Short mmCIF file of C-alpha atoms and ligand atoms in Angstrom, two decimals:
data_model
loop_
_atom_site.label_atom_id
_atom_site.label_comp_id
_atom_site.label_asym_id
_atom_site.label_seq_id
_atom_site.Cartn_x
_atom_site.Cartn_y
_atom_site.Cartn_z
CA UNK Q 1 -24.31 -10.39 -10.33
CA UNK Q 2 -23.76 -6.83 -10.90
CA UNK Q 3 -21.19 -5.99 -14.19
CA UNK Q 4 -17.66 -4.25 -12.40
CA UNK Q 5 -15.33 -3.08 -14.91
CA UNK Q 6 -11.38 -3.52 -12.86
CA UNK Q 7 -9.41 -0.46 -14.96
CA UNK Q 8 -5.31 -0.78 -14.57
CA UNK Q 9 -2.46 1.17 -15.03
CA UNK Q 10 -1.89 2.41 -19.05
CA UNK Q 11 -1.46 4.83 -21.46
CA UNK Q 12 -3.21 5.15 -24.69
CA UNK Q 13 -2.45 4.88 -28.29
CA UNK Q 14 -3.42 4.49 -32.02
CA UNK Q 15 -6.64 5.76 -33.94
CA UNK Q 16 -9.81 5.89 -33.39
CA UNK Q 17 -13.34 7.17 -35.11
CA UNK Q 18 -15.94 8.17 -32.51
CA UNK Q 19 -19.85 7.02 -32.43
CA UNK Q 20 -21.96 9.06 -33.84
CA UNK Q 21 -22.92 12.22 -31.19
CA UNK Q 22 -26.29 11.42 -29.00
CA UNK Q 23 -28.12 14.78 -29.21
CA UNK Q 24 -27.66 14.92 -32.75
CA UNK Q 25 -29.08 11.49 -33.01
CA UNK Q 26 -32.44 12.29 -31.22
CA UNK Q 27 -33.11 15.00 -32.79
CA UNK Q 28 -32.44 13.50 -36.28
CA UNK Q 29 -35.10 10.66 -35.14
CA UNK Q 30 -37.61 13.13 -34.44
CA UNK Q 31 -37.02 15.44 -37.18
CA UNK Q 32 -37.02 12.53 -39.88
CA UNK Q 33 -40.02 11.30 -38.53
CA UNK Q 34 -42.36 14.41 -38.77
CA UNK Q 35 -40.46 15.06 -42.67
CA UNK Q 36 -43.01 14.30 -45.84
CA UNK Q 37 -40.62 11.76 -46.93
CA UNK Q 38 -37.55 9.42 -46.16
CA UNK Q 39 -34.67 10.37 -44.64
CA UNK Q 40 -31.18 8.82 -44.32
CA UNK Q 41 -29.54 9.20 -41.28
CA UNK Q 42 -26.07 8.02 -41.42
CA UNK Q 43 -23.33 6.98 -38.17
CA UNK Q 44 -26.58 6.79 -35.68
CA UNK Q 45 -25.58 6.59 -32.04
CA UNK Q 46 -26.32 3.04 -31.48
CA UNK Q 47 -26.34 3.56 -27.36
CA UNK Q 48 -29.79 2.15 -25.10
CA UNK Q 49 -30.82 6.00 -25.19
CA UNK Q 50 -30.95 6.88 -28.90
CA UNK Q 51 -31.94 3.26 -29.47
CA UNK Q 52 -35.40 3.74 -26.94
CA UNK Q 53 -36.34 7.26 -28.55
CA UNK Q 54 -35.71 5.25 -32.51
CA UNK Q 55 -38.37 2.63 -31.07
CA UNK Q 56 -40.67 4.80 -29.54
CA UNK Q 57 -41.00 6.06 -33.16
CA UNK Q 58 -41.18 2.88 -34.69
CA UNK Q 59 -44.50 2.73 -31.74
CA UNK Q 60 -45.76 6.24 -33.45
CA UNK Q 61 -46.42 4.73 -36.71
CA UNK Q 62 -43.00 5.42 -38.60
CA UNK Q 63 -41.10 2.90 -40.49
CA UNK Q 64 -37.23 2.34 -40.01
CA UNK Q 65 -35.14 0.32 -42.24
CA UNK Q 66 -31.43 -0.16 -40.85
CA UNK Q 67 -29.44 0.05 -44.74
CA UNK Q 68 -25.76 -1.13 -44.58
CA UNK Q 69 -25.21 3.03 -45.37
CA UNK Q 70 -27.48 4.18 -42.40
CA UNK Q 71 -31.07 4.09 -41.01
CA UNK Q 72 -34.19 4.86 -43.74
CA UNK Q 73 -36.56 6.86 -41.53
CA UNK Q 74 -40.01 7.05 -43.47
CA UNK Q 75 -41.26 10.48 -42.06
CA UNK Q 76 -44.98 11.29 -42.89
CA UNK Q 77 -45.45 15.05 -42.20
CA UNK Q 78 -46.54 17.04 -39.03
CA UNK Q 79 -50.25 14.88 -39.38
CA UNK Q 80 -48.53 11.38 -39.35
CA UNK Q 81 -47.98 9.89 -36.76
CA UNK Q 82 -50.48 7.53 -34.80
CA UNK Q 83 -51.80 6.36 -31.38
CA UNK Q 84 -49.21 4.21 -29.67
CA UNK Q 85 -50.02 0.60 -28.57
CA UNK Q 86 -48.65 1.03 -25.04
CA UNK Q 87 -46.50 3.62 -23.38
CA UNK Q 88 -43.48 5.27 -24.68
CA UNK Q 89 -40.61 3.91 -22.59
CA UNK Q 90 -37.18 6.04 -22.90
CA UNK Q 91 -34.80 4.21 -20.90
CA UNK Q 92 -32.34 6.78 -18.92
CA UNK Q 93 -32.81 9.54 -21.43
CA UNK Q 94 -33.68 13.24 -20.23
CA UNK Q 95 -33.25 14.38 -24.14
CA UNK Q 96 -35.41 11.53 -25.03
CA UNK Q 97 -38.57 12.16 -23.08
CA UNK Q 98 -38.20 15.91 -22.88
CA UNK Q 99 -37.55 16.71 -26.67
CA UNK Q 100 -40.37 14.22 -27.52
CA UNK Q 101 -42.83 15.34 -25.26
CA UNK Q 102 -42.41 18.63 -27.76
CA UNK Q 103 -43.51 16.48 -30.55
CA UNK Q 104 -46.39 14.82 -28.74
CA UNK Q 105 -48.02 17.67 -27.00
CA UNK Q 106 -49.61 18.79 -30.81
CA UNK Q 107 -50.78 15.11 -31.84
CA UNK Q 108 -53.99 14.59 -31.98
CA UNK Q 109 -53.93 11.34 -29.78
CA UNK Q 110 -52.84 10.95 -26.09
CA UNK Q 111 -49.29 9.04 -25.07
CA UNK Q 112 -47.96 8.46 -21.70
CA UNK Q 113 -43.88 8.96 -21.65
CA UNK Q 114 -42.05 7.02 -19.04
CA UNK Q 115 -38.18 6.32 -18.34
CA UNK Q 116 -36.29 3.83 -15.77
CA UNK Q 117 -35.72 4.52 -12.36
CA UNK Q 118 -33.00 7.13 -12.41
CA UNK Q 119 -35.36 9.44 -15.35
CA UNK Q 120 -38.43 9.09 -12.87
CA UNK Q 121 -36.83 11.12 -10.71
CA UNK Q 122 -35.57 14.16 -13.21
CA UNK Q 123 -37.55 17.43 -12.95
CA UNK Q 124 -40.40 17.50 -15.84
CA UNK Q 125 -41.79 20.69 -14.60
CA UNK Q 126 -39.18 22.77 -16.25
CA UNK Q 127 -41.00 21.61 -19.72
CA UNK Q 128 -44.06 21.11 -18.67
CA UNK Q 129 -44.32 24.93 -17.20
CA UNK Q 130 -43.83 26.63 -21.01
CA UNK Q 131 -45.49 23.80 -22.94
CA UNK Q 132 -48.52 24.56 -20.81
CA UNK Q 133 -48.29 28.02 -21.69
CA UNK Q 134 -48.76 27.06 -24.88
CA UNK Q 135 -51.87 25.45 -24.60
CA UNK Q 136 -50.15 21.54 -23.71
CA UNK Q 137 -52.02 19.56 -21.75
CA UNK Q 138 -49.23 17.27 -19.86
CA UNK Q 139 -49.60 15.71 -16.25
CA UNK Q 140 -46.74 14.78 -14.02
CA UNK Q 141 -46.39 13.15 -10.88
CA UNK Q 142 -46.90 15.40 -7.92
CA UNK Q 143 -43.08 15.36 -7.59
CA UNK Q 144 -42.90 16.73 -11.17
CA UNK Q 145 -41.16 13.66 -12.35
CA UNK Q 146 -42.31 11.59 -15.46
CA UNK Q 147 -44.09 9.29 -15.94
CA UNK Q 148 -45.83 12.11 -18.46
CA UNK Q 149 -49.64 12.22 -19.55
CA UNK Q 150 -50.20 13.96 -22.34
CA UNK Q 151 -53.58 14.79 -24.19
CA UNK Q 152 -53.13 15.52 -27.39
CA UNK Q 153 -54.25 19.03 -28.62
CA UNK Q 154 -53.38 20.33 -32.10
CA UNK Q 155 -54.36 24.12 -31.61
CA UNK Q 156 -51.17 25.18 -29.62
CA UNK Q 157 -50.07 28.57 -29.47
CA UNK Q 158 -46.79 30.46 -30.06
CA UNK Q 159 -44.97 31.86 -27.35
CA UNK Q 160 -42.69 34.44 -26.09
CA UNK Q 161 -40.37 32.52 -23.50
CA UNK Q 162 -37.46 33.59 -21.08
CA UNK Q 163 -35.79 30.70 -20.14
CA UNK Q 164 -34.76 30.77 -15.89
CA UNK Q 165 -32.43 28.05 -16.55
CA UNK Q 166 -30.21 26.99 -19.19
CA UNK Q 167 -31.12 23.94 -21.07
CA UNK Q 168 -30.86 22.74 -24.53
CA UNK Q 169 -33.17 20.03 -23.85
CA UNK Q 170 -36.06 23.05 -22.92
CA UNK Q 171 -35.32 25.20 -25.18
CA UNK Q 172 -35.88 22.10 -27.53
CA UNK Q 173 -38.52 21.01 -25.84
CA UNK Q 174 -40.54 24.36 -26.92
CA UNK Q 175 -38.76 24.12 -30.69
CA UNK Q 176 -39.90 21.07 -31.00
CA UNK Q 177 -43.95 22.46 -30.22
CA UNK Q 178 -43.09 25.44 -31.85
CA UNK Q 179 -42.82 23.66 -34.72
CA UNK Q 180 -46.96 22.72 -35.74
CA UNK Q 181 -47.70 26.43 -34.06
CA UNK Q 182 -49.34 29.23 -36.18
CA UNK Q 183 -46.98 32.53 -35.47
CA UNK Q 184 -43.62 33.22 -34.33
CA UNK Q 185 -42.54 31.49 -30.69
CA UNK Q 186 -39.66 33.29 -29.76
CA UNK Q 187 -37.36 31.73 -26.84
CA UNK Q 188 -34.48 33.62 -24.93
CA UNK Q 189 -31.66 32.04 -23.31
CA UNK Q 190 -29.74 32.81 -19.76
CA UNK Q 191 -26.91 31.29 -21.02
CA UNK Q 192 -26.38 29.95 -24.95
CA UNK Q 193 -26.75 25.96 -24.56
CA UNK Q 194 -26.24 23.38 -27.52
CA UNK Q 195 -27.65 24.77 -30.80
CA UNK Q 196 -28.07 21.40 -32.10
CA UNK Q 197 -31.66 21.41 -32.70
CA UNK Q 198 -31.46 25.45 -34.98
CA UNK Q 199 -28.72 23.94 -36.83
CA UNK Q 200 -30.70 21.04 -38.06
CA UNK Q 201 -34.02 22.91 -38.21
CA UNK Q 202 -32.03 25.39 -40.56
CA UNK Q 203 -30.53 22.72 -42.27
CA UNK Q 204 -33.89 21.07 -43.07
CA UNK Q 205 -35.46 24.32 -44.13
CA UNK Q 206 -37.76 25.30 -40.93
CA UNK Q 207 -38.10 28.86 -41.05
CA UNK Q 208 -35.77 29.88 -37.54
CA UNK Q 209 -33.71 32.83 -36.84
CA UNK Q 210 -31.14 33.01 -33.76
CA UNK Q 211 -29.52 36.45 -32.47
CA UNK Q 212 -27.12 35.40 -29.83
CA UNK Q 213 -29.31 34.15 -27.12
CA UNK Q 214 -32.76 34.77 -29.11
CA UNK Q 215 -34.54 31.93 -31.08
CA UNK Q 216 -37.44 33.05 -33.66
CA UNK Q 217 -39.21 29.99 -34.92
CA UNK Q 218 -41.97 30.86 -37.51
CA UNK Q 219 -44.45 27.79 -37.07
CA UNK Q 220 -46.57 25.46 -39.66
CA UNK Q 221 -44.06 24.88 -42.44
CA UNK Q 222 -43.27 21.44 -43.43
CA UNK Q 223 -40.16 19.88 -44.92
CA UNK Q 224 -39.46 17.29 -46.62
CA UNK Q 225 -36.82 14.33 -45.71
CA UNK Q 226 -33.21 14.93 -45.57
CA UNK Q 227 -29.88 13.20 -45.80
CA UNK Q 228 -27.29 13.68 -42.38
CA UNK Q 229 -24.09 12.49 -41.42
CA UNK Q 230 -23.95 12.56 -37.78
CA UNK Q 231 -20.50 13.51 -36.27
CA UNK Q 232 -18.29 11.73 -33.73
CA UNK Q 233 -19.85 12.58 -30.14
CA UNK Q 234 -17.55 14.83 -28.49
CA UNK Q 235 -18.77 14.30 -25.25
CA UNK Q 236 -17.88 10.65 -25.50
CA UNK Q 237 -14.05 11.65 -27.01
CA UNK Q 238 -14.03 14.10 -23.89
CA UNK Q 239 -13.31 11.04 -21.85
CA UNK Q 240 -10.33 9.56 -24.48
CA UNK Q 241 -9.15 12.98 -24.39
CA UNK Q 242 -8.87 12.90 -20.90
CA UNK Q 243 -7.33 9.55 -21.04
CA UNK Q 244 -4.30 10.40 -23.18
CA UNK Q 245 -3.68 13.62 -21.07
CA UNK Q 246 -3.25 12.01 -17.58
CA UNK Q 247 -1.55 8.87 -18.54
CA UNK Q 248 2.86 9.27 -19.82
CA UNK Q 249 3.34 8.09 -23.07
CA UNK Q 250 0.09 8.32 -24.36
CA UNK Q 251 -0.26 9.75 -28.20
CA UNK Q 252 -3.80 9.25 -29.40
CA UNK Q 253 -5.58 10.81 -32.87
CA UNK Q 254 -9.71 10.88 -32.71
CA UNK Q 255 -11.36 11.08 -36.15
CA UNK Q 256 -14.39 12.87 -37.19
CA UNK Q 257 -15.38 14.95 -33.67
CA UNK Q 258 -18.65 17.29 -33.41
CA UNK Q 259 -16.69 19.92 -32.75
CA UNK Q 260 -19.86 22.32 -32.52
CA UNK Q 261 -18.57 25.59 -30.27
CA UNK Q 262 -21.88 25.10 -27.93
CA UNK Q 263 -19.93 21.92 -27.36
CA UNK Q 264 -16.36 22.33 -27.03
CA UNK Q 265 -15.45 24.30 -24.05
CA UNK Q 266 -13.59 21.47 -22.37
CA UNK Q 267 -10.74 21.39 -25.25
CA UNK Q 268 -10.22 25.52 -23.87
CA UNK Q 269 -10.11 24.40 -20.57
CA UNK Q 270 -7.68 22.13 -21.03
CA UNK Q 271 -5.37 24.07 -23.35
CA UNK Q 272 -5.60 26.54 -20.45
CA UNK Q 273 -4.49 23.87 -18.69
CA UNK Q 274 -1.44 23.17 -21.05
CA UNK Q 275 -2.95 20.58 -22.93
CA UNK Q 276 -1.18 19.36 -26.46
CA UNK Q 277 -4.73 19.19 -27.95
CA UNK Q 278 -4.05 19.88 -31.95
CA UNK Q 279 -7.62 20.15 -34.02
CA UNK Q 280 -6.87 18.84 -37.70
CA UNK Q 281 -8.95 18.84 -40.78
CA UNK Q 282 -11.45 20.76 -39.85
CA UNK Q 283 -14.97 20.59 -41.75
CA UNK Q 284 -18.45 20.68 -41.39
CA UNK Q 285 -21.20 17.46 -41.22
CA UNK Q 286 -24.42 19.65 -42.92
CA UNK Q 287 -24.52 22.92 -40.87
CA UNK Q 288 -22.34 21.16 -37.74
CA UNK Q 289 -18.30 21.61 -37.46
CA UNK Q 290 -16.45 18.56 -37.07
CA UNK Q 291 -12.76 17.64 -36.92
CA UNK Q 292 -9.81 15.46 -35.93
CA UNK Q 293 -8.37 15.77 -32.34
CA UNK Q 294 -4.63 14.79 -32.06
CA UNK Q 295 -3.87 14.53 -28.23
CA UNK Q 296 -0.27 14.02 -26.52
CA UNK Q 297 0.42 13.37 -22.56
CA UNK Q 298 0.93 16.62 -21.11
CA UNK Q 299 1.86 17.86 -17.72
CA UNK Q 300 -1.16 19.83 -16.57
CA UNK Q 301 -1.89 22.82 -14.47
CA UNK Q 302 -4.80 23.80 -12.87
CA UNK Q 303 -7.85 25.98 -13.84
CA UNK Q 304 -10.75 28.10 -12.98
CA UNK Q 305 -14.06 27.57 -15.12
CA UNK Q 306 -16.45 30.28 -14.85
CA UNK Q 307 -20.24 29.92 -14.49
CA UNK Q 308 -20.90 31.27 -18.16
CA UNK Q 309 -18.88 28.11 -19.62
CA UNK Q 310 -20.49 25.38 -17.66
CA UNK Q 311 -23.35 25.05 -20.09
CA UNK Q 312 -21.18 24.21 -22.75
CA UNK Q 313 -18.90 21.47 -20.88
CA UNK Q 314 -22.13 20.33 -18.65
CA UNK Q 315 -21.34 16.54 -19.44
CA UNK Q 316 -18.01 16.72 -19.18
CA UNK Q 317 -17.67 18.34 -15.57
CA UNK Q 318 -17.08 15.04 -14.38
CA UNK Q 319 -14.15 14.00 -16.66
CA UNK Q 320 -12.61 17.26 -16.59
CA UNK Q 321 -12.99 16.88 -12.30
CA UNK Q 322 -10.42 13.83 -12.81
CA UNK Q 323 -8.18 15.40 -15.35
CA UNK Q 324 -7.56 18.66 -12.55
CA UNK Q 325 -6.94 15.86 -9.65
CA UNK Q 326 -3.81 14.90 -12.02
CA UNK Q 327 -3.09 19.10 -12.63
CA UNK Q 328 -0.69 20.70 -10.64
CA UNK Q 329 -2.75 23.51 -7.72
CA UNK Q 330 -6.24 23.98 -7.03
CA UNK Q 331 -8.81 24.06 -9.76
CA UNK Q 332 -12.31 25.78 -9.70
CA UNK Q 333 -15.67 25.31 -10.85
CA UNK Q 334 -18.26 27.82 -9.87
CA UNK Q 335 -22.40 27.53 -10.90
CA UNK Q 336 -22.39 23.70 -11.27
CA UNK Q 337 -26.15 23.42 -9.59
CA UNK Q 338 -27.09 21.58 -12.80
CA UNK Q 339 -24.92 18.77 -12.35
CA UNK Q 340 -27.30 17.61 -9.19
CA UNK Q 341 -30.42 16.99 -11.82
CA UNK Q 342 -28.24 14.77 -14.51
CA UNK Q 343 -28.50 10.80 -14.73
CA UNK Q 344 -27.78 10.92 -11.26
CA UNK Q 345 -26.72 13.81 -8.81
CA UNK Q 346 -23.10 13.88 -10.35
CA UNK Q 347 -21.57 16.05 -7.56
CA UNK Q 348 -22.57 13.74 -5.24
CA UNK Q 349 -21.36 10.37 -7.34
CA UNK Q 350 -17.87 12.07 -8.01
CA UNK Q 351 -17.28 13.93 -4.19
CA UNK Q 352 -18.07 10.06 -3.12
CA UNK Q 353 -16.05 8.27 -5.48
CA UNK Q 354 -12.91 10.87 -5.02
CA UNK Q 355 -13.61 9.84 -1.25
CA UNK Q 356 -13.59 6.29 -1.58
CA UNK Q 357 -10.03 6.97 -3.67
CA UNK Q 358 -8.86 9.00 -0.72
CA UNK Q 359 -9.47 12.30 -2.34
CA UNK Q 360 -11.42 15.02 -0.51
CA UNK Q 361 -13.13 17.81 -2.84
CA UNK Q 362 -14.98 20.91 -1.57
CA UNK Q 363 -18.54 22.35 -2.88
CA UNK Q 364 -19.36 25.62 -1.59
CA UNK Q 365 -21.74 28.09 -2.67
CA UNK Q 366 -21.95 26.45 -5.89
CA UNK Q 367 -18.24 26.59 -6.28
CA UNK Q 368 -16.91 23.02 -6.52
CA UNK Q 369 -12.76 23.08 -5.72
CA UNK Q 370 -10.41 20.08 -6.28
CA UNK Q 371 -6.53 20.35 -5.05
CA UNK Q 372 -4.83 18.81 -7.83
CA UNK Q 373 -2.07 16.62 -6.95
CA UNK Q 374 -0.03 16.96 -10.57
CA UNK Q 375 0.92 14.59 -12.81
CA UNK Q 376 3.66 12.24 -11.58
CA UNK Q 377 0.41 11.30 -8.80
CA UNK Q 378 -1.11 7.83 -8.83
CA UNK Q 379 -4.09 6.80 -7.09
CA UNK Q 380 -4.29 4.52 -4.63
CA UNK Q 381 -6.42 0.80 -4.89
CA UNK Q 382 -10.47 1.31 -4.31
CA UNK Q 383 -14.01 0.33 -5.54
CA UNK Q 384 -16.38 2.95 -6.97
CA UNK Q 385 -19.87 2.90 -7.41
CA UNK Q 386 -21.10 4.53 -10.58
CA UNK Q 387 -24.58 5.34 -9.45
CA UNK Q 388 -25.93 3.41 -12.76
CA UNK Q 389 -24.64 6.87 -14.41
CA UNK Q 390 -22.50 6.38 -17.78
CA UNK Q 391 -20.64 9.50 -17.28
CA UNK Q 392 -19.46 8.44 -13.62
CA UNK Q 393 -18.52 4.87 -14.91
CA UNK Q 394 -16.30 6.00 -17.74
CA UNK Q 395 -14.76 9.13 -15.79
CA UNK Q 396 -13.65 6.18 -13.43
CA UNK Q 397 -12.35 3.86 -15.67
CA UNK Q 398 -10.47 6.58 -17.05
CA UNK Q 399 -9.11 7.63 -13.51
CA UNK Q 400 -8.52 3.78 -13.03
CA UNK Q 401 -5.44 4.48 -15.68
CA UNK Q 402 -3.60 6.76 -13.26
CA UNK Q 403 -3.87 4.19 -10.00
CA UNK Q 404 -1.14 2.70 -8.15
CA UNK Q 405 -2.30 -0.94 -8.88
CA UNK Q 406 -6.38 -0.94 -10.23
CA UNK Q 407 -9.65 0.58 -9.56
CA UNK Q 408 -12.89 -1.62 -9.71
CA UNK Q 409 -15.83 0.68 -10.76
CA UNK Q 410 -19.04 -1.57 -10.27
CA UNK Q 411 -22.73 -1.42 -11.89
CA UNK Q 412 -20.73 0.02 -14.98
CA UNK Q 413 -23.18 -1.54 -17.71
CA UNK Q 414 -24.72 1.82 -17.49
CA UNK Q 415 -22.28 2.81 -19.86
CA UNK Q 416 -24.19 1.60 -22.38
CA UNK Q 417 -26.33 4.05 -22.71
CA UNK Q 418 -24.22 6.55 -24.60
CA UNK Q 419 -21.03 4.78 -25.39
CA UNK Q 420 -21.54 1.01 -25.62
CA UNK Q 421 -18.06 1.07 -27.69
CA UNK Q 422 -16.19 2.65 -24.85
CA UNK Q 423 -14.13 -0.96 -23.52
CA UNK Q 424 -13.32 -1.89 -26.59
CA UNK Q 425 -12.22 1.42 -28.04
CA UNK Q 426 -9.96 1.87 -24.88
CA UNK Q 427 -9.02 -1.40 -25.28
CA UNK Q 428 -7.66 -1.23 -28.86
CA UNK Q 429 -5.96 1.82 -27.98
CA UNK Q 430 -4.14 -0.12 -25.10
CA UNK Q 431 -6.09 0.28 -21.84
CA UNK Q 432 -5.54 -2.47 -19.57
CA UNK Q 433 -8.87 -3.46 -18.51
CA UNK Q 434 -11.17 -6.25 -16.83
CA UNK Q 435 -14.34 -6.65 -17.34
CA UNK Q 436 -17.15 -9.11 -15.71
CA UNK Q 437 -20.73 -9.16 -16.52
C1 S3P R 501 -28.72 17.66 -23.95
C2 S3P R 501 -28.69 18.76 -23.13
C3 S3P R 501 -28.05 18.78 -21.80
C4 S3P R 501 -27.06 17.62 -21.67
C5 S3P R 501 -27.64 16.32 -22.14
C6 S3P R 501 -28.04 16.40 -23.59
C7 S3P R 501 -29.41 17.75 -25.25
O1 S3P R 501 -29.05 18.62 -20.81
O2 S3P R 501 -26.65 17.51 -20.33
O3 S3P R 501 -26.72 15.26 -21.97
O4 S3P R 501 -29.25 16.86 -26.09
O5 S3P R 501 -30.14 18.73 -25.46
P1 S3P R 501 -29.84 19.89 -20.16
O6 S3P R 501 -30.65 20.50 -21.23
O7 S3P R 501 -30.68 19.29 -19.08
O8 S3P R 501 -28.76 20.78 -19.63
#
């Protein structure tokens, strides 16, 4: 039987700490492993995704300890890592595959990368175009979806890369090469995306210099392990967020937040949208900003999210689609293309969800438009599929609080592959929810 989550009219409130944040997580994996020495890595997303890329390590050679603190990842420099056993299997994760495939391209052994159903479709050329250029030797499937063959060849060479689309997991891709590469690879950005991967590489000592959208990596210096904290993943609060916004009464206070600016644009566009969003006790986790996020109902209006921003709210499109259906006037989102290559073509789950709710939504010219019905609206009774995509699950479930009577999202176990706390954190901050497995 397939799991169905049945979400009910609520409101949410109380405290809550977030999971650690998933990109932080994978890159802390990968980093630790190529360090000289241990490294702690404390509040690790424990979701399927960060969990497949921390065994496909473990298959690489590298020893893991879970410590009541944290995991113990026993790094052993740029040269350590050895010939896997089998393939390298990363679940549903696009970070995953693509940010390791940077790592594996300069071994000196071959691997073959591979992912579930929904990551054999996701387009591999797009790292497999400027690792080649390099001097990687990777082979897709003539679709240009993984599984990926790599040969191993250590004599890679730097760079000088414009990036024709924006994406943090590319651009990491290529820091991640860069990083074994004699010379300076130097990477330019269309639009900024995450900086996840330069904050930790500075953080850890790799020699890297960013002007506004230009990345200098200077190649062949190694570091040794490192202690991190990893903060609250704000992508997965983006849906809590949401939650306490749409639904009366709801008072909610989320501790410890990445609140990283190549992150954050959703809490803008929703205090645009007259959101009582108040950001406490702000500090940093290492070289990334993190906070508390107090967040009251509010009566919303809508808003108009230019193609510039998208990059930085890319995960949270779908969310922030269900918070402007409860807004008062028409909302607009123009360059989404990128949401069609995600765990599943999410303009296509949410238009067909929306539709099974009775909501229609428009998408023209890459302009995606929503009438927003304000926030006295409920929605009316209806099953959703959630394409085996977390995001489209929990943006559901999360709608599901605002219906007249319940909404049944089905296949929802996806959701465990960022956010495996999500039921019961909603749950101990008062959801009213069903679930069957
Ligand atoms: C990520 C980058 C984004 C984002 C994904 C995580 C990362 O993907 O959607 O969830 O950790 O670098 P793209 O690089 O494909 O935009």
């Amino acid at each position: 039987m397939t799991s169905s989550i049945v979400s009910k009219p609520s409101f949410l409130s109380g405290e809550i700490k977030i999971p650690g944040d998933k990109s932080v997580s994978h890159r802390a994996i990968l980093c630790s492993a190529l360090a000289k020495s241990v490294s702690t890595v404390n509040n690790l997303q424990l979701s399927e995704d960060v969990l497949n890329t921390l065994n496909v390590v473990r298959q690489l050679g590298i020893t893991i300890d879970k410590k009541e603190s944290g995991y113990q990842i026993f790094g052993k420099g740029f040269k350590g890592m050895s010939k896997p056993k089998g393939d390298l299997y990363f679940g549903n994760s696009g970070t995953g595959i693509r940010l390791t495939a940077g790592v594996l391209v300069w071994q000196s052994f071959d691997s073959e990368l591979r992912g579930d159903s929904s990551l054999s479709t996701r387009p591999m050329k797009r790292i497999s175009e400027p690792l080649s250029s390099m001097g990687a030797k990777l082979l897709l499937t003539p679709e240009n979806t993984p599984p990926i063959k790599i040969s191993g060849n250590t004599e890679l060479s730097a760079i000088s890369y414009e990036m024709p689309i924006a994406s943090a997991q590319v651009k990491s891709a290529i820091l991640f090469a860069a990083l074994n590469v004699k010379g300076v690879t130097k990477i330019t950005e269309p639009l900024i995306t995450r900086n996840h991967t330069e904050l930790m590489f500075k953080q850890i000592g790799v020699d890297i210099q960013v002007n506004n959208n230009e990345i200098l990596l200077s190649g062949q210096n190694d570091f040794e392990g490192f202690e991190i904290d990893i903060p609250g993943d704000f992508s997965s609060a983006a849906f809590l967020i949401v939650g306490a916004l749409i639904s009366p009464n709801s008072s909610i206070l989320i501790k410890d937040v990445g609140l990283n600016p190549s992150r954050t644009a959703l809490i803008e566009v929703l205090l645009s949208m007259n959101a009582d969003i108040e950001i406490q006790n702000q500090r940093k986790f290492g070289e990334e900003e993190v906070g508390d996020l107090k967040v009251n109902y509010s009566e919303l209006v809508s808003c108009k999210v230019d193609a510039e921003v998208i990059p930085n709210l890319i995960d949270e499109l779908p969310i922030l689609f269900i918070a402007s259906l409860f807004a008062e006037g028409e909302s607009k989102f123009f360059g989404i293309e990128e949401l069609k290559h995600k765990e599943s073509d999410r303009l296509v789950a949410m238009q067909s969800g929306l539709k099974n709710l009775g909501i229609d939504t428009q998408y023209n010219n890459d302009t995606f438009s929503i009438d927003g019905k304000g926030s006295n609206f409920l929605l009316q009774e209806g099953q959703i599929d959630s394409f085996e995509d977390h995001r489209i699950a929990m943006s559901f479930i999360i709608a599901g609080l605002r219906a007249k009577k319940q909404i049944q999202i089905m296949n929802s176990n996806c959701i465990n592959t960022s956010f495996p706390e999500f039921i019961s954190q909603l749950d101990s901050l008062g959801a009213i929810l069903n679930e069957s497995k």
